[in-house]
Short mmCIF file of C-alpha atoms and ligand atoms in Angstrom, two decimals:
data_model
loop_
_atom_site.label_atom_id
_atom_site.label_comp_id
_atom_site.label_asym_id
_atom_site.label_seq_id
_atom_site.Cartn_x
_atom_site.Cartn_y
_atom_site.Cartn_z
CA MET A 1 -16.97 -84.81 -126.05
CA ALA A 2 -20.08 -86.24 -128.70
CA GLU A 3 -21.80 -88.60 -126.84
CA GLU A 4 -21.47 -92.37 -128.39
CA ALA A 5 -25.09 -93.65 -130.85
CA ILE A 6 -26.17 -96.37 -128.85
CA LYS A 7 -26.13 -99.10 -131.06
CA LEU A 8 -29.47 -102.17 -130.84
CA GLY A 9 -29.17 -105.28 -131.62
CA GLY A 10 -32.92 -106.65 -131.83
CA LYS A 11 -34.85 -108.17 -129.65
CA ARG A 12 -32.71 -108.87 -126.28
CA LYS A 13 -33.59 -111.30 -123.84
CA SER A 14 -33.79 -109.48 -120.64
CA ILE A 15 -33.23 -109.98 -116.94
CA PHE A 16 -33.21 -105.51 -116.46
CA MET A 17 -36.12 -104.72 -117.93
CA ASP A 18 -38.07 -107.21 -115.49
CA LYS A 19 -36.43 -105.33 -112.75
CA VAL A 20 -37.08 -101.78 -114.39
CA LYS A 21 -40.35 -102.36 -114.21
CA LYS A 22 -39.88 -103.07 -110.40
CA LEU A 23 -39.12 -100.17 -109.69
CA LEU A 24 -41.35 -98.15 -111.51
CA PRO A 25 -44.33 -96.42 -109.71
CA GLU A 26 -47.74 -97.94 -110.63
CA GLY A 27 -47.76 -101.46 -112.86
CA GLY A 28 -43.97 -100.86 -113.52
CA ASN A 29 -44.83 -98.96 -117.36
CA LEU A 30 -41.86 -97.83 -118.54
CA ASN A 31 -43.79 -95.00 -120.25
CA LEU A 32 -43.28 -93.33 -116.25
CA CYS A 33 -40.21 -91.69 -117.82
CA LEU A 34 -40.16 -88.71 -118.77
CA THR A 35 -36.46 -88.87 -120.51
CA CYS A 36 -36.71 -85.47 -118.58
CA GLY A 37 -32.31 -85.88 -117.18
CA ALA A 38 -33.36 -84.47 -113.89
CA CYS A 39 -32.38 -87.08 -112.47
CA SER A 40 -28.86 -86.50 -114.20
CA SER A 41 -27.91 -83.33 -114.00
CA GLY A 42 -27.01 -83.68 -110.13
CA CYS A 43 -25.65 -87.08 -110.58
CA PRO A 44 -21.72 -86.91 -109.75
CA ALA A 45 -20.58 -89.39 -111.12
CA THR A 46 -23.34 -88.05 -114.69
CA GLY A 47 -20.53 -88.07 -117.86
CA LEU A 48 -18.04 -90.57 -116.27
CA GLU A 49 -17.34 -93.84 -118.05
CA ASN A 50 -20.16 -92.28 -121.00
CA MET A 51 -22.63 -92.83 -118.68
CA ASP A 52 -24.60 -90.83 -116.69
CA PRO A 53 -28.51 -91.98 -114.80
CA ARG A 54 -31.12 -91.68 -117.82
CA LYS A 55 -28.97 -93.08 -119.70
CA PHE A 56 -28.63 -95.72 -118.14
CA LEU A 57 -32.05 -96.57 -117.25
CA ARG A 58 -32.92 -96.09 -121.32
CA MET A 59 -29.75 -98.62 -121.83
CA ALA A 60 -32.06 -101.25 -119.52
CA ALA A 61 -35.69 -100.36 -120.76
CA LEU A 62 -34.24 -101.29 -123.96
CA GLY A 63 -32.57 -104.59 -121.78
CA MET A 64 -29.01 -104.05 -123.36
CA ASP A 65 -27.65 -106.64 -120.01
CA GLU A 66 -24.38 -107.26 -121.52
CA GLU A 67 -24.04 -103.00 -121.83
CA LEU A 68 -25.14 -102.59 -118.35
CA THR A 69 -23.53 -105.52 -116.35
CA SER A 70 -20.67 -104.68 -117.63
CA THR A 71 -19.48 -100.75 -117.64
CA PRO A 72 -17.37 -100.14 -114.75
CA TRP A 73 -19.93 -97.05 -113.51
CA VAL A 74 -22.17 -98.76 -111.55
CA TRP A 75 -19.01 -98.23 -109.06
CA MET A 76 -19.20 -94.96 -109.79
CA CYS A 77 -21.96 -94.31 -109.05
CA THR A 78 -21.66 -93.50 -105.25
CA MET A 79 -25.38 -94.51 -103.72
CA CYS A 80 -26.60 -90.42 -103.14
CA TYR A 81 -30.43 -90.98 -103.38
CA ARG A 82 -29.86 -87.54 -105.66
CA CYS A 83 -31.51 -89.25 -109.12
CA VAL A 84 -33.74 -90.05 -106.41
CA TYR A 85 -35.26 -87.52 -105.49
CA ALA A 86 -34.32 -85.28 -108.37
CA CYS A 87 -37.27 -87.70 -109.94
CA PRO A 88 -40.66 -86.64 -111.07
CA MET A 89 -41.32 -90.50 -111.33
CA GLN A 90 -39.46 -91.36 -107.71
CA ILE A 91 -38.17 -94.03 -110.55
CA ASP A 92 -35.09 -96.29 -107.86
CA ILE A 93 -32.16 -95.93 -110.59
CA PRO A 94 -28.83 -96.31 -107.48
CA ALA A 95 -31.69 -99.53 -106.60
CA LEU A 96 -30.80 -100.75 -110.49
CA VAL A 97 -27.79 -100.51 -110.05
CA TYR A 98 -27.35 -102.46 -106.82
CA GLU A 99 -28.60 -105.21 -109.47
CA ALA A 100 -25.86 -104.43 -111.41
CA ARG A 101 -22.91 -104.33 -109.18
CA ALA A 102 -24.25 -107.63 -108.01
CA SER A 103 -24.11 -109.04 -111.39
CA TRP A 104 -20.21 -108.76 -111.26
CA PRO A 105 -18.31 -112.18 -110.05
CA ARG A 106 -17.11 -111.29 -106.00
CA GLU A 107 -13.71 -111.72 -107.60
CA THR A 108 -14.59 -108.78 -110.57
CA ARG A 109 -15.40 -105.73 -108.06
CA PRO A 110 -13.08 -103.33 -107.19
CA LYS A 111 -9.95 -104.34 -104.79
CA GLY A 112 -11.40 -101.39 -102.79
CA ILE A 113 -14.44 -102.17 -101.32
CA LEU A 114 -13.83 -105.73 -102.22
CA GLY A 115 -10.66 -105.38 -99.94
CA SER A 116 -12.20 -103.13 -96.44
CA CYS A 117 -15.75 -105.49 -96.86
CA ASP A 118 -13.17 -108.63 -96.06
CA MET A 119 -11.81 -106.35 -93.65
CA ALA A 120 -15.14 -105.98 -91.75
CA LEU A 121 -15.49 -109.62 -92.10
CA ARG A 122 -12.23 -110.64 -89.87
CA ASN A 123 -13.66 -109.22 -86.37
CA GLN A 124 -16.60 -108.00 -84.21
CA SER A 125 -15.83 -104.46 -84.39
CA GLY A 126 -17.85 -104.74 -88.97
CA SER A 127 -14.10 -101.92 -88.78
CA ALA A 128 -13.34 -101.64 -92.50
CA MET A 129 -10.00 -101.11 -91.12
CA GLY A 130 -9.65 -103.89 -89.37
CA THR A 131 -8.90 -102.90 -86.56
CA PRO A 132 -10.57 -105.66 -83.64
CA PRO A 133 -12.00 -104.90 -80.48
CA ASP A 134 -10.01 -103.98 -77.76
CA ASP A 135 -7.38 -101.75 -80.00
CA PHE A 136 -10.83 -99.94 -80.53
CA VAL A 137 -11.76 -99.77 -76.22
CA PHE A 138 -8.37 -98.77 -75.80
CA VAL A 139 -8.05 -95.79 -77.96
CA VAL A 140 -10.99 -94.55 -76.21
CA GLU A 141 -9.88 -95.00 -73.10
CA ASP A 142 -6.41 -93.34 -74.23
CA VAL A 143 -7.79 -90.39 -75.81
CA LEU A 144 -11.13 -89.45 -73.18
CA GLU A 145 -7.85 -89.90 -70.21
CA GLU A 146 -6.45 -87.57 -71.66
CA TYR A 147 -8.41 -84.60 -73.09
CA ARG A 148 -10.12 -85.10 -69.59
CA GLU A 149 -6.76 -84.30 -67.62
CA THR A 150 -5.41 -81.63 -70.76
CA GLN A 151 -8.92 -79.74 -70.95
CA PRO A 152 -10.77 -78.75 -67.34
CA ALA A 153 -13.76 -78.10 -68.72
CA PHE A 154 -14.57 -82.13 -69.65
CA LYS A 155 -12.93 -83.41 -66.85
CA ASP A 156 -15.62 -85.61 -66.36
CA MET A 157 -16.62 -86.14 -70.28
CA GLU A 158 -17.91 -89.60 -70.65
CA ALA A 159 -16.70 -91.80 -73.79
CA PRO A 160 -19.17 -95.01 -73.15
CA ILE A 161 -18.45 -98.92 -73.89
CA ASP A 162 -21.02 -100.96 -73.36
CA LYS A 163 -22.97 -98.97 -71.20
CA LYS A 164 -26.33 -101.37 -70.72
CA GLY A 165 -29.57 -99.61 -70.60
CA ALA A 166 -27.95 -95.34 -72.35
CA HIS A 167 -30.89 -94.40 -74.47
CA PHE A 168 -28.52 -93.41 -77.63
CA PHE A 169 -26.32 -96.38 -79.42
CA LEU A 170 -23.45 -94.47 -81.40
CA ASN A 171 -21.28 -95.91 -83.31
CA GLN A 172 -18.27 -94.41 -85.69
CA ASN A 173 -16.42 -93.78 -88.52
CA SER A 174 -13.25 -96.62 -88.30
CA ARG A 175 -10.31 -94.40 -89.73
CA GLU A 176 -10.76 -91.89 -87.37
CA PRO A 177 -9.81 -94.30 -84.07
CA VAL A 178 -7.01 -95.98 -86.13
CA THR A 179 -5.54 -92.16 -88.00
CA GLU A 180 -7.17 -88.67 -86.17
CA PRO A 181 -8.28 -90.43 -83.00
CA ASP A 182 -8.73 -86.55 -81.97
CA GLU A 183 -11.57 -86.25 -84.31
CA MET A 184 -14.47 -87.84 -82.77
CA VAL A 185 -13.85 -85.56 -79.43
CA PRO A 186 -16.18 -82.90 -80.93
CA LEU A 187 -18.37 -84.93 -80.52
CA TRP A 188 -17.88 -86.63 -77.53
CA LYS A 189 -17.85 -82.69 -76.24
CA ILE A 190 -21.62 -82.05 -77.93
CA LEU A 191 -23.00 -85.87 -76.11
CA HIS A 192 -21.55 -84.21 -73.07
CA THR A 193 -22.66 -81.15 -73.08
CA VAL A 194 -26.26 -81.34 -73.52
CA GLY A 195 -26.08 -84.63 -70.99
CA ALA A 196 -27.05 -87.10 -73.18
CA ASP A 197 -27.13 -90.30 -71.98
CA TRP A 198 -25.25 -92.93 -74.59
CA THR A 199 -22.97 -95.51 -75.25
CA TYR A 200 -20.79 -97.28 -78.23
CA GLY A 201 -20.52 -100.54 -78.61
CA SER A 202 -17.32 -102.53 -77.77
CA LYS A 203 -18.65 -105.49 -80.86
CA GLY A 204 -20.77 -103.89 -84.72
CA TRP A 205 -19.12 -100.32 -82.96
CA ALA A 206 -18.30 -99.29 -87.15
CA GLY A 207 -19.90 -97.24 -88.90
CA GLU A 208 -19.06 -97.47 -92.74
CA ASN A 209 -19.92 -101.29 -94.00
CA TYR A 210 -17.55 -101.54 -97.30
CA CYS A 211 -20.19 -105.18 -98.39
CA MET A 212 -23.29 -102.21 -98.98
CA PHE A 213 -21.42 -100.84 -101.48
CA LEU A 214 -19.94 -104.02 -102.31
CA ALA A 215 -23.51 -105.59 -103.97
CA ASP A 216 -22.76 -108.65 -101.31
CA ASN A 217 -25.39 -109.36 -99.56
CA ASP A 218 -25.06 -112.02 -97.16
CA SER A 219 -21.94 -109.74 -95.67
CA TRP A 220 -23.78 -106.22 -96.01
CA GLU A 221 -27.14 -108.08 -92.72
CA LYS A 222 -23.88 -109.29 -90.93
CA ILE A 223 -22.22 -106.75 -90.27
CA VAL A 224 -25.83 -104.56 -89.45
CA ARG A 225 -27.07 -107.15 -87.69
CA THR A 226 -24.28 -107.30 -85.74
CA SER A 227 -24.60 -102.85 -84.54
CA ILE A 228 -27.71 -104.35 -84.16
CA ASN A 229 -27.78 -106.76 -81.76
CA THR A 230 -25.34 -104.91 -80.10
CA ALA A 231 -28.04 -102.49 -79.12
CA LYS A 232 -30.65 -104.58 -78.15
CA GLU A 233 -28.57 -106.34 -76.33
CA LEU A 234 -27.41 -103.23 -74.44
CA GLY A 235 -31.08 -101.94 -73.87
CA CYS A 236 -30.36 -98.77 -75.98
CA LYS A 237 -34.09 -97.30 -77.13
CA VAL A 238 -31.95 -95.21 -80.39
CA PHE A 239 -28.82 -96.16 -83.01
CA LEU A 240 -27.39 -93.05 -84.46
CA ASN A 241 -26.85 -93.93 -87.02
CA THR A 242 -23.32 -90.51 -87.75
CA GLU A 243 -21.47 -92.14 -90.61
S1 SF4 B 1 -35.48 -88.68 -113.69
FE1 SF4 B 1 -36.37 -89.51 -113.51
S2 SF4 B 1 -38.38 -89.15 -115.11
FE2 SF4 B 1 -37.21 -88.03 -115.56
S3 SF4 B 1 -34.85 -89.03 -117.18
FE3 SF4 B 1 -34.25 -89.52 -114.52
S4 SF4 B 1 -35.67 -91.77 -114.22
FE4 SF4 B 1 -36.83 -90.00 -115.99
S1 SF4 B 2 -27.66 -92.84 -106.88
FE1 SF4 B 2 -25.98 -92.15 -108.68
S2 SF4 B 2 -26.89 -92.11 -110.19
FE2 SF4 B 2 -28.33 -91.30 -109.25
S3 SF4 B 2 -27.58 -88.96 -108.99
FE3 SF4 B 2 -26.64 -90.82 -107.33
S4 SF4 B 2 -24.95 -91.26 -108.38
FE4 SF4 B 2 -25.84 -90.46 -109.54
#
C-alpha cells in the first residue's frame, strides 16, 4: 500500500516542537535526526495506521500537532524502547508518544487500558484484575499448600507475604493468581532451590501498571508508591520487578 504524502499547512504553532527539542540530545537540534529509519525497522508498530516512529518524529518536527494528537497509532506503540536503542542519536520517541497520549482527554483513551487502570485504583493491590489483597493472600496460601502436599521435594517451600526484613520484594502479574495460579509456582521453586530470602506484599503486589500505558501520571505514581512503600515498610533491600 502506497504511503500517503504528508501535507503541510504552512507554519504552525506547535507544542510538540518544544517537546521534541527537549528529547533530542545536545541542545535540541532537530537536524540530529538522520532520517535513517533505524527506529522504524525494528518497531512492532511500524506500518499500523500508516505510521512509524520516524514519520511520527518528523511530523512532530514539522509542527503537525493536530495529526499527532489524534492518530490512534500512539496507542499501538508498546513502549518497548527498541527505537531508542536502535537510534544512533538516542532520540526518545516513546517519550514523545507518551506526551501525545497524555493530550487525549482521559475518557476518550482506549477502554481496555482505561478500565484496567481504574480497576488497579480500586484497592491497595494495584491489580488490573481488581483482586483485593485478601483474595491474593488466600490464593497464594492455597496453592502453596497444595504443592507442599503433592510434591515432597518442595514440602518446605515457602511463598511469604509481608515477611519483615526479607531481602527481595517481588511483585506478581495479577492475571496469574486469578486465571492461572499454577503459573506462580515455577518462580517459587527457583527461589526455594537457590535459598532466596523473599516476600510478596499484601499491598502493592501487582506488577503490571496500566496507568503508565494510559499516560495517567498521577495514577501511575500512586500505584508505584503503594508497592515501593510496602517494600520499604517491610525493610526489603531489593525490589524485583517480575513484569
Ligand atoms: S533512528 Fe533516530 S536518527 Fe534514525 S530516523 Fe529514527 S529518530 Fe531519526
Ligand atoms: S517504543 Fe513504540 S515507537 Fe519505539 S519501537 Fe517500541 S513500539 Fe515502536
